[in-house]
Amino acid sequence: DIDGTGVTFTPIAFYGSLDGSVTPTFDGNNKTISNLSIAQASEAVGLFGRVSYATIKDLKIDTADIQNAAKDGYNTSGTGIVAGNLEHATVSNIVLSNIVIAGGDGSGRSYVGGLAGRVSNTTLSDIVVTGTSSIIHQGNWSGNAGIVGYLDHSTLSNSSSSAYVFGGGNNGGLVGLMSTGSVIDSSSSSGNVKAFYVDAGGLVGNQEGGSILNSHATGDITQLNAWGGGFGGLVGASLGADALIDNSYATGSVSSVGDRDYAGGLAGAYAGTITNSYASGAVTGSSGGVGGLVGINTGSIDGSYATGQVSATQNAGGLVGINDTTGVVIASRTDGLATVTATGDYSGGLVGVNLGSVTASSVASTVVVNGVNFVGGLVGVNGSFTAATASLTDSLSAAAVNATG
């Protein structure tokens, strides 16, 4: 074991050969590094600054504090306890306890994660962040998370984080920003996530693409300023049509404050595919689109359900706030003791505003729907002048409906 008390550590570069012929291994032998302290303004800050074509395994770090004061000019900076940047690497069996990471607050693009800031073409497995841990970074363009700030064409499996995350944008309990080609499997987060600006999710802040499989989040999601974006119990936002959530769930509450925001128990705004998943947390928002499962859906939802309370000024749905013109809902439902309430118009037991397609879906008799005008047990309004082709087929509702308009 190593005790770093009283020592300010300088990050180590750890490289193999670019052709893969030399791949060094750092084997922690299940030993513990304690009281690690690093303070720098750099593009890569961690125990290892940059790691490329190498393996790190079997390491414990207890009580660590890293400060990366990089501001403007550091447009690809990465900060993490183990590494600032990981490229073409393998990392496994790492336990991080009682860690604190703070990033710069400038306008440069940077990534902050409990394990690593930026991760590309890398395999991560059996990573645990636990104890009293926090990730704080208020930069405008960033990715902040309990384990990885930016997961790029990489895999994260069998991992968990309980860290508290507070950042400017793209904030996730596990991963801040996730690219196409990445996979998160059998992983979880229990820490609360707060966003100063945009996009926050219990597991992933912004899912550009890739797959989330067999995973869950239980932390609460809070937006502090009306800025626009997506806020969800599992995923904040996804604009990628190839994004996938399968066999996953979220139980934390979600709260957003802006009329350009989308809030959902599972995902705030989603353009990909959601299958066999559910959300049970309470969702509170304004008028952008607020749903028990998804705030605004432009993708496909199949075989999924929501049971949480939904409250909004308008565009409130027990399952989906706004099902947009490309949105598809199949064999899904609002269940349990959910109450859907809009203080204004457009409130539905299943969907607040349906501009797309809803098929073979339902609302249970235990659900209550409240609103002013355009209030329905199944949908608040079906179609519009610009989306006259909206369809609602083979679906039913037994919800109680209260309209005051």
mmCIF file of C-alpha atoms in Angstrom:
data_model
loop_
_atom_site.group_PDB
_atom_site.id
_atom_site.type_symbol
_atom_site.label_atom_id
_atom_site.label_comp_id
_atom_site.label_asym_id
_atom_site.label_seq_id
_atom_site.Cartn_x
_atom_site.Cartn_y
_atom_site.Cartn_z
ATOM 1 C CA ASP A 1 0.000 0.000 0.000
ATOM 2 C CA ILE A 2 1.015 3.632 -0.571
ATOM 3 C CA ASP A 3 0.008 6.633 1.577
ATOM 4 C CA GLY A 4 0.368 9.929 -0.295
ATOM 5 C CA THR A 5 -0.269 12.227 2.681
ATOM 6 C CA GLY A 6 1.622 15.498 2.261
ATOM 7 C CA VAL A 7 2.642 14.784 -1.343
ATOM 8 C CA THR A 8 1.289 16.641 -4.398
ATOM 9 C CA PHE A 9 1.506 14.045 -7.127
ATOM 10 C CA THR A 10 2.534 14.642 -10.762
ATOM 11 C CA PRO A 11 0.612 12.562 -13.358
ATOM 12 C CA ILE A 12 2.434 9.728 -15.139
ATOM 13 C CA ALA A 13 2.264 9.075 -18.886
ATOM 14 C CA PHE A 14 1.718 5.361 -19.579
ATOM 15 C CA TYR A 15 2.085 4.272 -23.212
ATOM 16 C CA GLY A 16 2.416 1.122 -25.252
ATOM 17 C CA SER A 17 3.367 1.038 -28.924
ATOM 18 C CA LEU A 18 0.969 2.411 -31.533
ATOM 19 C CA ASP A 19 1.074 -0.841 -33.508
ATOM 20 C CA GLY A 20 0.027 -2.835 -30.416
ATOM 21 C CA SER A 21 3.204 -4.901 -30.328
ATOM 22 C CA VAL A 22 4.043 -3.581 -26.844
ATOM 23 C CA THR A 23 1.168 -3.352 -24.328
ATOM 24 C CA PRO A 24 2.453 -2.677 -20.806
ATOM 25 C CA THR A 25 0.377 -3.609 -17.741
ATOM 26 C CA PHE A 26 0.048 -1.786 -14.444
ATOM 27 C CA ASP A 27 -1.038 -4.444 -11.925
ATOM 28 C CA GLY A 28 -2.135 -2.912 -8.631
ATOM 29 C CA ASN A 29 -2.158 -6.374 -7.041
ATOM 30 C CA ASN A 30 -5.300 -5.279 -5.133
ATOM 31 C CA LYS A 31 -3.230 -2.832 -3.081
ATOM 32 C CA THR A 32 -4.479 0.605 -1.990
ATOM 33 C CA ILE A 33 -3.203 4.100 -2.758
ATOM 34 C CA SER A 34 -4.586 6.479 -0.141
ATOM 35 C CA ASN A 35 -4.640 10.273 0.292
ATOM 36 C CA LEU A 36 -3.826 11.006 -3.355
ATOM 37 C CA SER A 37 -3.667 14.714 -4.208
ATOM 38 C CA ILE A 38 -3.145 16.268 -7.661
ATOM 39 C CA ALA A 39 -3.522 19.945 -8.636
ATOM 40 C CA GLN A 40 -2.730 21.021 -12.205
ATOM 41 C CA ALA A 41 -4.010 22.983 -15.181
ATOM 42 C CA SER A 42 -3.514 20.474 -17.980
ATOM 43 C CA GLU A 43 -5.195 18.620 -20.830
ATOM 44 C CA ALA A 44 -4.890 15.298 -18.978
ATOM 45 C CA VAL A 45 -4.892 15.068 -15.190
ATOM 46 C CA GLY A 46 -5.001 11.876 -13.079
ATOM 47 C CA LEU A 47 -2.759 9.296 -11.441
ATOM 48 C CA PHE A 48 -1.862 8.572 -15.066
ATOM 49 C CA GLY A 49 -2.231 11.643 -17.261
ATOM 50 C CA ARG A 50 -2.590 9.756 -20.533
ATOM 51 C CA VAL A 51 -2.832 6.008 -21.022
ATOM 52 C CA SER A 52 -2.539 4.496 -24.497
ATOM 53 C CA TYR A 53 -2.267 0.849 -25.640
ATOM 54 C CA ALA A 54 -1.883 -0.354 -22.046
ATOM 55 C CA THR A 55 -3.688 -2.258 -19.265
ATOM 56 C CA ILE A 56 -4.497 -1.128 -15.723
ATOM 57 C CA LYS A 57 -6.034 -3.613 -13.279
ATOM 58 C CA ASP A 58 -6.638 -4.628 -9.667
ATOM 59 C CA LEU A 59 -6.185 -1.254 -7.971
ATOM 60 C CA LYS A 60 -7.852 0.505 -5.029
ATOM 61 C CA ILE A 61 -7.672 4.241 -4.368
ATOM 62 C CA ASP A 62 -9.096 5.612 -1.121
ATOM 63 C CA THR A 63 -9.445 9.340 -0.400
ATOM 64 C CA ALA A 64 -8.300 11.286 -3.426
ATOM 65 C CA ASP A 65 -8.602 14.946 -4.409
ATOM 66 C CA ILE A 66 -7.915 16.151 -7.942
ATOM 67 C CA GLN A 67 -8.170 19.754 -9.117
ATOM 68 C CA ASN A 68 -7.825 20.566 -12.810
ATOM 69 C CA ALA A 69 -7.888 24.346 -13.116
ATOM 70 C CA ALA A 70 -7.779 24.295 -16.925
ATOM 71 C CA LYS A 71 -10.005 27.002 -18.380
ATOM 72 C CA ASP A 72 -10.182 28.451 -21.906
ATOM 73 C CA GLY A 73 -7.755 26.967 -24.406
ATOM 74 C CA TYR A 74 -7.997 23.407 -23.081
ATOM 75 C CA ASN A 75 -10.606 22.183 -25.518
ATOM 76 C CA THR A 76 -10.068 18.446 -25.012
ATOM 77 C CA SER A 77 -8.958 18.253 -21.405
ATOM 78 C CA GLY A 78 -9.708 15.144 -19.361
ATOM 79 C CA THR A 79 -9.682 14.700 -15.594
ATOM 80 C CA GLY A 80 -10.083 11.472 -13.597
ATOM 81 C CA ILE A 81 -8.658 9.746 -10.553
ATOM 82 C CA VAL A 82 -6.990 6.952 -12.535
ATOM 83 C CA ALA A 83 -6.423 8.795 -15.845
ATOM 84 C CA GLY A 84 -7.151 12.012 -17.650
ATOM 85 C CA ASN A 85 -7.396 10.245 -21.019
ATOM 86 C CA LEU A 86 -7.617 6.532 -21.880
ATOM 87 C CA GLU A 87 -7.046 5.394 -25.471
ATOM 88 C CA HIS A 88 -6.934 1.817 -26.780
ATOM 89 C CA ALA A 89 -6.665 0.558 -23.203
ATOM 90 C CA THR A 90 -8.103 -2.108 -20.919
ATOM 91 C CA VAL A 91 -9.049 -1.201 -17.342
ATOM 92 C CA SER A 92 -10.591 -3.645 -14.861
ATOM 93 C CA ASN A 93 -11.255 -4.280 -11.175
ATOM 94 C CA ILE A 94 -10.803 -0.734 -9.886
ATOM 95 C CA VAL A 95 -12.350 0.537 -6.624
ATOM 96 C CA LEU A 96 -12.374 4.298 -5.954
ATOM 97 C CA SER A 97 -13.579 5.436 -2.523
ATOM 98 C CA ASN A 98 -14.148 8.941 -1.115
ATOM 99 C CA ILE A 99 -12.948 10.844 -4.158
ATOM 100 C CA VAL A 100 -13.390 14.525 -5.007
ATOM 101 C CA ILE A 101 -12.758 15.940 -8.483
ATOM 102 C CA ALA A 102 -13.145 19.554 -9.572
ATOM 103 C CA GLY A 103 -12.682 20.783 -13.143
ATOM 104 C CA GLY A 104 -12.120 24.245 -14.583
ATOM 105 C CA ASP A 105 -15.029 26.609 -15.200
ATOM 106 C CA GLY A 106 -14.055 28.158 -18.550
ATOM 107 C CA SER A 107 -15.651 27.783 -21.982
ATOM 108 C CA GLY A 108 -13.242 25.092 -23.225
ATOM 109 C CA ARG A 109 -14.559 21.578 -23.886
ATOM 110 C CA SER A 110 -13.470 19.227 -21.117
ATOM 111 C CA TYR A 111 -14.473 15.931 -19.551
ATOM 112 C CA VAL A 112 -14.459 14.915 -15.904
ATOM 113 C CA GLY A 113 -15.074 11.404 -14.572
ATOM 114 C CA GLY A 114 -14.410 9.474 -11.379
ATOM 115 C CA LEU A 115 -12.231 6.969 -13.228
ATOM 116 C CA ALA A 116 -11.241 8.940 -16.333
ATOM 117 C CA GLY A 117 -12.170 12.083 -18.213
ATOM 118 C CA ARG A 118 -12.065 10.994 -21.841
ATOM 119 C CA VAL A 119 -12.122 7.315 -22.870
ATOM 120 C CA SER A 120 -11.847 6.111 -26.470
ATOM 121 C CA ASN A 121 -11.545 2.628 -28.014
ATOM 122 C CA THR A 122 -11.199 1.156 -24.538
ATOM 123 C CA THR A 123 -12.719 -1.699 -22.521
ATOM 124 C CA LEU A 124 -13.728 -0.939 -18.925
ATOM 125 C CA SER A 125 -15.106 -3.547 -16.517
ATOM 126 C CA ASP A 126 -15.762 -3.965 -12.788
ATOM 127 C CA ILE A 127 -15.257 -0.298 -11.914
ATOM 128 C CA VAL A 128 -16.719 0.903 -8.594
ATOM 129 C CA VAL A 129 -16.942 4.475 -7.278
ATOM 130 C CA THR A 130 -18.190 4.521 -3.701
ATOM 131 C CA GLY A 131 -18.069 6.311 -0.349
ATOM 132 C CA THR A 132 -18.520 10.076 -0.077
ATOM 133 C CA SER A 133 -17.539 10.977 -3.623
ATOM 134 C CA SER A 134 -18.323 13.994 -5.804
ATOM 135 C CA ILE A 135 -17.644 15.226 -9.328
ATOM 136 C CA ILE A 136 -18.016 18.999 -9.771
ATOM 137 C CA HIS A 137 -17.406 20.917 -12.990
ATOM 138 C CA GLN A 138 -19.379 23.985 -14.100
ATOM 139 C CA GLY A 139 -17.804 24.435 -17.549
ATOM 140 C CA ASN A 140 -20.176 25.321 -20.389
ATOM 141 C CA TRP A 141 -19.126 22.527 -22.790
ATOM 142 C CA SER A 142 -18.340 19.426 -20.866
ATOM 143 C CA GLY A 143 -19.125 15.877 -19.844
ATOM 144 C CA ASN A 144 -19.222 15.085 -16.139
ATOM 145 C CA ALA A 145 -19.953 11.749 -14.500
ATOM 146 C CA GLY A 146 -19.315 9.280 -11.716
ATOM 147 C CA ILE A 147 -17.051 7.058 -13.842
ATOM 148 C CA VAL A 148 -16.380 8.481 -17.352
ATOM 149 C CA GLY A 149 -16.802 12.017 -18.674
ATOM 150 C CA TYR A 150 -16.864 11.002 -22.362
ATOM 151 C CA LEU A 151 -17.244 7.356 -23.435
ATOM 152 C CA ASP A 152 -16.223 7.200 -27.093
ATOM 153 C CA HIS A 153 -16.435 3.887 -29.026
ATOM 154 C CA SER A 154 -15.796 2.044 -25.773
ATOM 155 C CA THR A 155 -17.457 -0.510 -23.480
ATOM 156 C CA LEU A 156 -18.315 -0.159 -19.788
ATOM 157 C CA SER A 157 -19.686 -3.218 -17.986
ATOM 158 C CA ASN A 158 -20.419 -4.544 -14.491
ATOM 159 C CA SER A 159 -19.710 -1.159 -12.965
ATOM 160 C CA SER A 160 -21.369 1.219 -10.496
ATOM 161 C CA SER A 161 -21.096 4.675 -8.964
ATOM 162 C CA SER A 162 -22.642 6.397 -5.957
ATOM 163 C CA ALA A 163 -20.917 9.731 -6.627
ATOM 164 C CA TYR A 164 -22.752 13.054 -6.530
ATOM 165 C CA VAL A 165 -22.388 14.834 -9.882
ATOM 166 C CA PHE A 166 -22.827 18.576 -10.488
ATOM 167 C CA GLY A 167 -21.823 20.154 -13.786
ATOM 168 C CA GLY A 168 -22.519 22.595 -16.563
ATOM 169 C CA GLY A 169 -23.685 20.227 -19.275
ATOM 170 C CA ASN A 170 -23.867 16.528 -20.200
ATOM 171 C CA ASN A 171 -24.010 15.294 -16.620
ATOM 172 C CA GLY A 172 -24.512 11.608 -15.820
ATOM 173 C CA GLY A 173 -24.394 9.401 -12.770
ATOM 174 C CA LEU A 174 -22.136 6.974 -14.646
ATOM 175 C CA VAL A 175 -21.219 8.555 -18.029
ATOM 176 C CA GLY A 176 -21.498 12.193 -19.093
ATOM 177 C CA LEU A 177 -21.387 11.914 -22.881
ATOM 178 C CA MET A 178 -21.700 8.624 -24.785
ATOM 179 C CA SER A 179 -20.890 8.221 -28.470
ATOM 180 C CA THR A 180 -22.141 5.957 -31.228
ATOM 181 C CA GLY A 181 -20.367 2.613 -31.000
ATOM 182 C CA SER A 182 -20.234 2.615 -27.197
ATOM 183 C CA VAL A 183 -21.952 0.113 -24.891
ATOM 184 C CA ILE A 184 -22.944 0.262 -21.225
ATOM 185 C CA ASP A 185 -24.002 -3.138 -19.893
ATOM 186 C CA SER A 186 -25.060 -4.423 -16.462
ATOM 187 C CA SER A 187 -24.117 -1.190 -14.721
ATOM 188 C CA SER A 188 -25.764 1.227 -12.291
ATOM 189 C CA SER A 189 -25.665 4.584 -10.562
ATOM 190 C CA SER A 190 -27.205 5.690 -7.274
ATOM 191 C CA GLY A 191 -25.828 9.236 -6.940
ATOM 192 C CA ASN A 192 -27.861 12.406 -7.405
ATOM 193 C CA VAL A 193 -27.137 14.514 -10.497
ATOM 194 C CA LYS A 194 -27.558 18.285 -10.825
ATOM 195 C CA ALA A 195 -27.164 20.349 -14.003
ATOM 196 C CA PHE A 196 -26.269 24.013 -14.022
ATOM 197 C CA TYR A 197 -27.114 24.233 -17.722
ATOM 198 C CA VAL A 198 -28.275 21.371 -19.965
ATOM 199 C CA ASP A 199 -28.755 17.593 -20.136
ATOM 200 C CA ALA A 200 -28.601 15.433 -17.028
ATOM 201 C CA GLY A 201 -29.392 11.753 -16.570
ATOM 202 C CA GLY A 202 -29.179 9.272 -13.723
ATOM 203 C CA LEU A 203 -26.904 7.032 -15.805
ATOM 204 C CA VAL A 204 -25.931 9.049 -18.921
ATOM 205 C CA GLY A 205 -26.174 12.788 -19.519
ATOM 206 C CA ASN A 206 -26.200 12.775 -23.316
ATOM 207 C CA GLN A 207 -26.396 9.559 -25.354
ATOM 208 C CA GLU A 208 -25.282 10.513 -28.859
ATOM 209 C CA GLY A 209 -25.635 6.853 -29.809
ATOM 210 C CA GLY A 210 -24.644 3.394 -28.636
ATOM 211 C CA SER A 211 -26.473 0.953 -26.370
ATOM 212 C CA ILE A 212 -27.495 0.920 -22.719
ATOM 213 C CA LEU A 213 -28.324 -2.644 -21.692
ATOM 214 C CA ASN A 214 -29.476 -4.264 -18.429
ATOM 215 C CA SER A 215 -28.673 -1.148 -16.416
ATOM 216 C CA HIS A 216 -30.389 1.167 -13.932
ATOM 217 C CA ALA A 217 -30.205 4.422 -12.003
ATOM 218 C CA THR A 218 -31.797 5.399 -8.699
ATOM 219 C CA GLY A 219 -30.512 8.958 -8.095
ATOM 220 C CA ASP A 220 -32.569 12.159 -8.346
ATOM 221 C CA ILE A 221 -32.094 14.556 -11.278
ATOM 222 C CA THR A 222 -32.343 18.339 -10.831
ATOM 223 C CA GLN A 223 -32.005 21.231 -13.256
ATOM 224 C CA LEU A 224 -31.028 24.524 -11.622
ATOM 225 C CA ASN A 225 -31.463 27.041 -14.463
ATOM 226 C CA ALA A 226 -33.929 27.355 -17.340
ATOM 227 C CA TRP A 227 -31.572 26.764 -20.252
ATOM 228 C CA GLY A 228 -33.076 24.092 -22.487
ATOM 229 C CA GLY A 229 -32.181 20.426 -22.771
ATOM 230 C CA GLY A 230 -33.210 16.981 -21.626
ATOM 231 C CA PHE A 231 -33.442 15.631 -18.096
ATOM 232 C CA GLY A 232 -34.192 11.981 -17.360
ATOM 233 C CA GLY A 233 -33.942 9.358 -14.662
ATOM 234 C CA LEU A 234 -31.654 7.217 -16.859
ATOM 235 C CA VAL A 235 -30.666 9.406 -19.847
ATOM 236 C CA GLY A 236 -30.881 13.170 -20.137
ATOM 237 C CA ALA A 237 -31.086 13.472 -23.913
ATOM 238 C CA SER A 238 -30.380 11.535 -27.088
ATOM 239 C CA LEU A 239 -30.649 12.879 -30.622
ATOM 240 C CA GLY A 240 -29.102 9.776 -32.196
ATOM 241 C CA ALA A 241 -31.483 7.487 -34.053
ATOM 242 C CA ASP A 242 -29.126 4.557 -33.407
ATOM 243 C CA ALA A 243 -29.272 4.999 -29.628
ATOM 244 C CA LEU A 244 -30.771 2.067 -27.680
ATOM 245 C CA ILE A 245 -32.056 1.502 -24.153
ATOM 246 C CA ASP A 246 -33.030 -2.111 -23.454
ATOM 247 C CA ASN A 247 -34.091 -3.912 -20.295
ATOM 248 C CA SER A 248 -33.193 -0.953 -18.095
ATOM 249 C CA TYR A 249 -34.947 1.241 -15.526
ATOM 250 C CA ALA A 250 -34.847 4.381 -13.383
ATOM 251 C CA THR A 251 -36.491 5.094 -10.028
ATOM 252 C CA GLY A 252 -35.246 8.593 -9.125
ATOM 253 C CA SER A 253 -37.246 11.818 -9.321
ATOM 254 C CA VAL A 254 -36.679 14.290 -12.175
ATOM 255 C CA SER A 255 -37.164 18.045 -11.937
ATOM 256 C CA SER A 256 -36.709 20.668 -14.672
ATOM 257 C CA VAL A 257 -37.611 24.351 -14.629
ATOM 258 C CA GLY A 258 -37.532 25.748 -18.196
ATOM 259 C CA ASP A 259 -40.263 25.906 -20.838
ATOM 260 C CA ARG A 260 -37.754 24.678 -23.444
ATOM 261 C CA ASP A 261 -36.796 21.639 -21.382
ATOM 262 C CA TYR A 262 -37.925 18.030 -21.673
ATOM 263 C CA ALA A 263 -38.255 15.880 -18.580
ATOM 264 C CA GLY A 264 -38.938 12.149 -18.364
ATOM 265 C CA GLY A 265 -38.746 9.415 -15.759
ATOM 266 C CA LEU A 266 -36.416 7.410 -18.025
ATOM 267 C CA ALA A 267 -35.274 9.933 -20.668
ATOM 268 C CA GLY A 268 -35.871 13.632 -21.204
ATOM 269 C CA ALA A 269 -35.629 13.705 -25.003
ATOM 270 C CA TYR A 270 -35.089 10.498 -26.983
ATOM 271 C CA ALA A 271 -34.648 9.811 -30.706
ATOM 272 C CA GLY A 272 -33.525 6.189 -30.524
ATOM 273 C CA THR A 273 -35.236 2.963 -29.428
ATOM 274 C CA ILE A 274 -36.453 2.081 -25.939
ATOM 275 C CA THR A 275 -37.503 -1.521 -25.288
ATOM 276 C CA ASN A 276 -38.550 -3.506 -22.209
ATOM 277 C CA SER A 277 -37.760 -0.664 -19.822
ATOM 278 C CA TYR A 278 -39.559 1.333 -17.138
ATOM 279 C CA ALA A 279 -39.488 4.352 -14.825
ATOM 280 C CA SER A 280 -41.160 4.874 -11.460
ATOM 281 C CA GLY A 281 -39.890 8.261 -10.246
ATOM 282 C CA ALA A 282 -41.938 11.465 -9.988
ATOM 283 C CA VAL A 283 -41.385 13.912 -12.863
ATOM 284 C CA THR A 284 -41.900 17.675 -12.591
ATOM 285 C CA GLY A 285 -41.464 20.196 -15.379
ATOM 286 C CA SER A 286 -42.813 23.175 -17.264
ATOM 287 C CA SER A 287 -44.293 23.118 -20.776
ATOM 288 C CA GLY A 288 -41.616 21.656 -23.040
ATOM 289 C CA GLY A 289 -42.817 18.075 -22.661
ATOM 290 C CA VAL A 290 -43.058 16.107 -19.420
ATOM 291 C CA GLY A 291 -43.657 12.347 -19.301
ATOM 292 C CA GLY A 292 -43.523 9.480 -16.852
ATOM 293 C CA LEU A 293 -41.135 7.653 -19.210
ATOM 294 C CA VAL A 294 -40.022 10.185 -21.864
ATOM 295 C CA GLY A 295 -40.479 13.967 -22.128
ATOM 296 C CA ILE A 296 -40.429 14.127 -25.929
ATOM 297 C CA ASN A 297 -40.205 11.016 -28.104
ATOM 298 C CA THR A 298 -38.957 11.197 -31.693
ATOM 299 C CA GLY A 299 -37.919 7.545 -31.761
ATOM 300 C CA SER A 300 -39.567 4.255 -30.804
ATOM 301 C CA ILE A 301 -40.878 2.974 -27.453
ATOM 302 C CA ASP A 302 -41.840 -0.696 -27.289
ATOM 303 C CA GLY A 303 -42.952 -2.868 -24.383
ATOM 304 C CA SER A 304 -42.192 -0.247 -21.733
ATOM 305 C CA TYR A 305 -44.101 1.449 -18.913
ATOM 306 C CA ALA A 306 -44.177 4.205 -16.294
ATOM 307 C CA THR A 307 -45.758 4.424 -12.847
ATOM 308 C CA GLY A 308 -44.550 7.794 -11.505
ATOM 309 C CA GLN A 309 -46.401 11.039 -10.769
ATOM 310 C CA VAL A 310 -46.234 13.636 -13.569
ATOM 311 C CA SER A 311 -46.703 17.387 -13.029
ATOM 312 C CA ALA A 312 -46.335 20.170 -15.613
ATOM 313 C CA THR A 313 -47.855 23.434 -16.789
ATOM 314 C CA GLN A 314 -48.829 21.706 -20.065
ATOM 315 C CA ASN A 315 -47.858 18.846 -22.403
ATOM 316 C CA ALA A 316 -47.993 16.230 -19.640
ATOM 317 C CA GLY A 317 -48.307 12.493 -20.293
ATOM 318 C CA GLY A 318 -48.273 9.461 -18.042
ATOM 319 C CA LEU A 319 -45.859 7.779 -20.460
ATOM 320 C CA VAL A 320 -44.809 10.486 -22.948
ATOM 321 C CA GLY A 321 -45.263 14.259 -22.784
ATOM 322 C CA ILE A 322 -44.992 14.854 -26.544
ATOM 323 C CA ASN A 323 -44.931 12.003 -29.067
ATOM 324 C CA ASP A 324 -43.542 13.882 -32.048
ATOM 325 C CA THR A 325 -44.245 13.262 -35.741
ATOM 326 C CA THR A 326 -41.599 10.513 -35.999
ATOM 327 C CA GLY A 327 -42.448 9.081 -32.588
ATOM 328 C CA VAL A 328 -43.788 5.532 -32.259
ATOM 329 C CA VAL A 329 -45.293 3.972 -29.124
ATOM 330 C CA ILE A 330 -46.092 0.244 -29.227
ATOM 331 C CA ALA A 331 -47.431 -2.123 -26.556
ATOM 332 C CA SER A 332 -46.588 0.261 -23.715
ATOM 333 C CA ARG A 333 -48.560 1.538 -20.738
ATOM 334 C CA THR A 334 -49.079 3.892 -17.819
ATOM 335 C CA ASP A 335 -49.636 1.825 -14.707
ATOM 336 C CA GLY A 336 -49.708 1.855 -10.916
ATOM 337 C CA LEU A 337 -51.056 4.824 -8.966
ATOM 338 C CA ALA A 338 -49.767 7.478 -11.362
ATOM 339 C CA THR A 339 -51.386 10.908 -11.372
ATOM 340 C CA VAL A 340 -50.870 13.097 -14.440
ATOM 341 C CA THR A 341 -51.497 16.794 -13.804
ATOM 342 C CA ALA A 342 -51.220 19.834 -16.069
ATOM 343 C CA THR A 343 -52.062 23.228 -14.578
ATOM 344 C CA GLY A 344 -52.819 24.283 -18.159
ATOM 345 C CA ASP A 345 -53.773 22.350 -21.312
ATOM 346 C CA TYR A 346 -52.764 19.061 -22.961
ATOM 347 C CA SER A 347 -52.723 16.311 -20.383
ATOM 348 C CA GLY A 348 -53.086 12.616 -21.213
ATOM 349 C CA GLY A 349 -52.980 9.369 -19.296
ATOM 350 C CA LEU A 350 -50.589 7.929 -21.873
ATOM 351 C CA VAL A 351 -49.489 10.867 -24.064
ATOM 352 C CA GLY A 352 -50.036 14.589 -23.602
ATOM 353 C CA VAL A 353 -49.709 15.547 -27.275
ATOM 354 C CA ASN A 354 -49.624 12.805 -29.913
ATOM 355 C CA LEU A 355 -48.304 13.837 -33.326
ATOM 356 C CA GLY A 356 -46.968 10.389 -34.205
ATOM 357 C CA SER A 357 -48.194 6.823 -33.810
ATOM 358 C CA VAL A 358 -49.574 4.981 -30.763
ATOM 359 C CA THR A 359 -50.538 1.308 -31.071
ATOM 360 C CA ALA A 360 -51.673 -1.423 -28.668
ATOM 361 C CA SER A 361 -51.038 0.666 -25.558
ATOM 362 C CA SER A 362 -53.044 1.305 -22.406
ATOM 363 C CA VAL A 363 -53.675 3.261 -19.213
ATOM 364 C CA ALA A 364 -54.683 1.457 -16.012
ATOM 365 C CA SER A 365 -57.855 2.202 -14.039
ATOM 366 C CA THR A 366 -55.737 3.315 -11.067
ATOM 367 C CA VAL A 367 -54.392 6.320 -13.019
ATOM 368 C CA VAL A 368 -55.854 9.841 -12.598
ATOM 369 C CA VAL A 369 -55.518 12.595 -15.233
ATOM 370 C CA ASN A 370 -56.022 16.286 -14.383
ATOM 371 C CA GLY A 371 -55.908 19.393 -16.581
ATOM 372 C CA VAL A 372 -57.770 22.373 -18.002
ATOM 373 C CA ASN A 373 -58.460 21.875 -21.723
ATOM 374 C CA PHE A 374 -57.532 18.951 -23.996
ATOM 375 C CA VAL A 375 -57.475 16.379 -21.213
ATOM 376 C CA GLY A 376 -57.851 12.699 -22.026
ATOM 377 C CA GLY A 377 -57.582 9.317 -20.410
ATOM 378 C CA LEU A 378 -55.396 8.126 -23.288
ATOM 379 C CA VAL A 379 -54.102 11.294 -25.002
ATOM 380 C CA GLY A 380 -54.675 14.986 -24.404
ATOM 381 C CA VAL A 381 -54.762 15.809 -28.112
ATOM 382 C CA ASN A 382 -54.265 13.541 -31.122
ATOM 383 C CA GLY A 383 -52.809 15.319 -34.162
ATOM 384 C CA SER A 384 -52.588 18.982 -35.118
ATOM 385 C CA PHE A 385 -52.922 21.207 -38.168
ATOM 386 C CA THR A 386 -49.340 20.369 -39.120
ATOM 387 C CA ALA A 387 -49.470 16.680 -38.109
ATOM 388 C CA ALA A 388 -52.842 15.518 -39.341
ATOM 389 C CA THR A 389 -51.568 11.972 -39.881
ATOM 390 C CA ALA A 390 -51.181 11.207 -36.164
ATOM 391 C CA SER A 391 -52.592 7.763 -35.393
ATOM 392 C CA LEU A 392 -54.040 6.102 -32.308
ATOM 393 C CA THR A 393 -55.014 2.455 -32.769
ATOM 394 C CA ASP A 394 -55.917 -0.603 -30.674
ATOM 395 C CA SER A 395 -55.334 1.305 -27.429
ATOM 396 C CA LEU A 396 -57.507 1.890 -24.385
ATOM 397 C CA SER A 397 -57.736 3.764 -21.099
ATOM 398 C CA ALA A 398 -59.651 3.178 -17.872
ATOM 399 C CA ALA A 399 -58.218 6.270 -16.150
ATOM 400 C CA ALA A 400 -60.266 8.815 -14.213
ATOM 401 C CA VAL A 401 -60.258 12.192 -16.007
ATOM 402 C CA ASN A 402 -60.810 15.647 -14.463
ATOM 403 C CA ALA A 403 -60.950 18.657 -16.802
ATOM 404 C CA THR A 404 -61.645 22.136 -15.431
ATOM 405 C CA GLY A 405 -61.709 24.107 -18.699
#
